[in-house]
GROMACS .gro file of C-alpha atoms in nm:
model
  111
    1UNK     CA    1   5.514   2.631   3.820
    2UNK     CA    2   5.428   2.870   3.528
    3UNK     CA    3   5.534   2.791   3.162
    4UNK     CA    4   5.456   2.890   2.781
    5UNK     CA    5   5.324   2.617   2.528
    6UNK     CA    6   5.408   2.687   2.187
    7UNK     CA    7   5.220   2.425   2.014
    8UNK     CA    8   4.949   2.493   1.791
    9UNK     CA    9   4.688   2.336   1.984
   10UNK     CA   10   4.750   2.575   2.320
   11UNK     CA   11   4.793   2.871   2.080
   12UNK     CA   12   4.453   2.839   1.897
   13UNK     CA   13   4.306   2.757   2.261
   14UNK     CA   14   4.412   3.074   2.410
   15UNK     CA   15   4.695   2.909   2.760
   16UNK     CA   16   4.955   2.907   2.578
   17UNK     CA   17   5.125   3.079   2.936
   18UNK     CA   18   5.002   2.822   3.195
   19UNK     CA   19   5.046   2.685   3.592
   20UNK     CA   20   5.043   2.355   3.743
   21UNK     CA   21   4.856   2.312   4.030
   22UNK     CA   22   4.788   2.055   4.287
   23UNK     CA   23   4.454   1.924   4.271
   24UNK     CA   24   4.470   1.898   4.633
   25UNK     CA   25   4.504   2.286   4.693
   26UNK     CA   26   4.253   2.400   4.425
   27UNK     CA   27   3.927   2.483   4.470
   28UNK     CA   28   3.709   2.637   4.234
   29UNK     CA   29   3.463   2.871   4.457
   30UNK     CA   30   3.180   2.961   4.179
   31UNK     CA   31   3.073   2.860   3.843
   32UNK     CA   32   3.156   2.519   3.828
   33UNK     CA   33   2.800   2.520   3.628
   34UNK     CA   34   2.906   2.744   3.356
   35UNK     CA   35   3.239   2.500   3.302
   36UNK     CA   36   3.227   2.317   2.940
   37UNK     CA   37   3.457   2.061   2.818
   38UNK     CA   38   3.640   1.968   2.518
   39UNK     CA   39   3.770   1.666   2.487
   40UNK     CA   40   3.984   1.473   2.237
   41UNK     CA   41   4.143   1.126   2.177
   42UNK     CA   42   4.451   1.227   2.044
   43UNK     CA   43   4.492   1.473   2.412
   44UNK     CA   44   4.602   1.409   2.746
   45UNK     CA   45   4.340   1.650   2.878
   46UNK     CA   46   4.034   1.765   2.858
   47UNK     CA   47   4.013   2.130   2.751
   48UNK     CA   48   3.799   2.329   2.986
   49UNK     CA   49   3.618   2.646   2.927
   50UNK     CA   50   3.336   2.930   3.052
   51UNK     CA   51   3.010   2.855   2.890
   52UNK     CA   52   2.930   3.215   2.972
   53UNK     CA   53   3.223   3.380   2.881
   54UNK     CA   54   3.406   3.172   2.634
   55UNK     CA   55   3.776   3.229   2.849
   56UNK     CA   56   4.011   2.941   2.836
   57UNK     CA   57   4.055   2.763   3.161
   58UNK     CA   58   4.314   2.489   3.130
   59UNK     CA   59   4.183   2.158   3.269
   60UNK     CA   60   4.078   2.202   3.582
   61UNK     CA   61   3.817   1.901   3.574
   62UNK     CA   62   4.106   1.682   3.564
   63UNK     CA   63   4.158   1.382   3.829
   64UNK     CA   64   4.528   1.370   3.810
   65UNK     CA   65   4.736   1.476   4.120
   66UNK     CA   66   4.832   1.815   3.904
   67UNK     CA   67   4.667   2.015   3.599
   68UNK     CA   68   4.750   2.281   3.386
   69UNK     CA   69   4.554   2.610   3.458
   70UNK     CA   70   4.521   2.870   3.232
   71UNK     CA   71   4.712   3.159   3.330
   72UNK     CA   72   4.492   3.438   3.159
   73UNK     CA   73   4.182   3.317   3.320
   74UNK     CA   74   4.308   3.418   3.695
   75UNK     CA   75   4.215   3.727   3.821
   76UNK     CA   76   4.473   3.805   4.079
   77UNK     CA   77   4.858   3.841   4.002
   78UNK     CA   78   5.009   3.520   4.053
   79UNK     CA   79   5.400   3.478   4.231
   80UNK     CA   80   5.507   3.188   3.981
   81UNK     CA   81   5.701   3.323   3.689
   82UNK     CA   82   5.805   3.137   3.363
   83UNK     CA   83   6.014   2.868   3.409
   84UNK     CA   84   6.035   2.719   3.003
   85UNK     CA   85   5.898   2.707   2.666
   86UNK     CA   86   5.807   2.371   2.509
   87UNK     CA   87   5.731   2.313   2.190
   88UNK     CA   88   5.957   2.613   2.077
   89UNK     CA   89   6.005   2.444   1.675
   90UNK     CA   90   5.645   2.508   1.660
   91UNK     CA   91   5.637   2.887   1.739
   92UNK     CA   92   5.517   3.105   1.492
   93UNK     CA   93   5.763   3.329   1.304
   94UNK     CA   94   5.582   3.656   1.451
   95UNK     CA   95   5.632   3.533   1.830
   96UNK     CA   96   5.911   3.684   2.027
   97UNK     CA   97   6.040   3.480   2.340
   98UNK     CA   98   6.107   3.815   2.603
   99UNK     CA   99   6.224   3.632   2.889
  100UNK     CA  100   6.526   3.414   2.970
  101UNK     CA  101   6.334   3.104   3.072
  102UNK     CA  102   6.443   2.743   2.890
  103UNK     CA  103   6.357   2.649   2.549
  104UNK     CA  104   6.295   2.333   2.429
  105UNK     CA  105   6.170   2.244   2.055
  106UNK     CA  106   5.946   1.998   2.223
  107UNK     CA  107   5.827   1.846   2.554
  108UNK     CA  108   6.096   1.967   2.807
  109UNK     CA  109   6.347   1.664   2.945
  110UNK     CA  110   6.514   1.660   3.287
  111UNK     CA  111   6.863   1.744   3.291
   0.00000   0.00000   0.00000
C-alpha cells in the first residue's frame, strides 16, 4: 500500500510518498552497514537513513509485522499507487494534491 504523509515531520525527512511492507517479504540485499538511525520519544518509529548517501529510507529496522518504506529511496518502479493523504490540515499552502486518492486532515479512520 502506497500513501502521502503531509505532516511536517515526513516532509522535512524527505517520505512524505511511502509503502507498507511486510517484514516478512523484505529483505534488504546490501548496505545494511551504511544504515543510520534516528530515533525519537515522541515517534512511533525509528527514522532510518544512508550513512553514505544521506537518502531517506523509511524504517526499515523496524520489528513490527509492517513498516513504512520510503518510496523515493527504491530504485525500480513500484505497482502500488496512492491510496490517501493523512495529515492533509498540515499541508503546506504551495502543495498541490494531483491525484484522486482520500484525504484526511489527520491519521486516516476506517470507514
Amino acid at each position: 500500500m502506497m500513501a502521502t504523509c503531509h505532516c511536517s515531520r515526513c516532509r522535512k525527512l524527505g517520505i512524505a510518498t511511502f509503502v507498507f511492507v511486510q517484514a516478512k517479504d523484505f529483505r534488504l540485499l546490501d548496505g545494511s552497514d551504511s544504515i543510520a538511525e534516528y530515533e525519537t520519544a515522541d515517534f512511533k518509529y525509528t527514522r532510518c537513513f544512508c550513512k553514505m548517501c544521506g537518502t531517506a529510507l523509511g524504517e526499515i529496522t523496524s520489528s513490527d509485522p509492517s513498516f513504512p518504506l520510503a518510496a523515493n529511496c527504491l530504485d525500480d518502479p513500484v505497482a502500488a499507487r496512492n491510496r490517501f493523504h493523512e495529515f492533509v490540515a498540515s499541508k503546506p499552502d504551495w502543495y498541490e494534491i494531483c491525484d484522486a486518492a482520500r484525504q484526511f486532515p489527520g491519521h486516516p479512520h476506517r470507514d
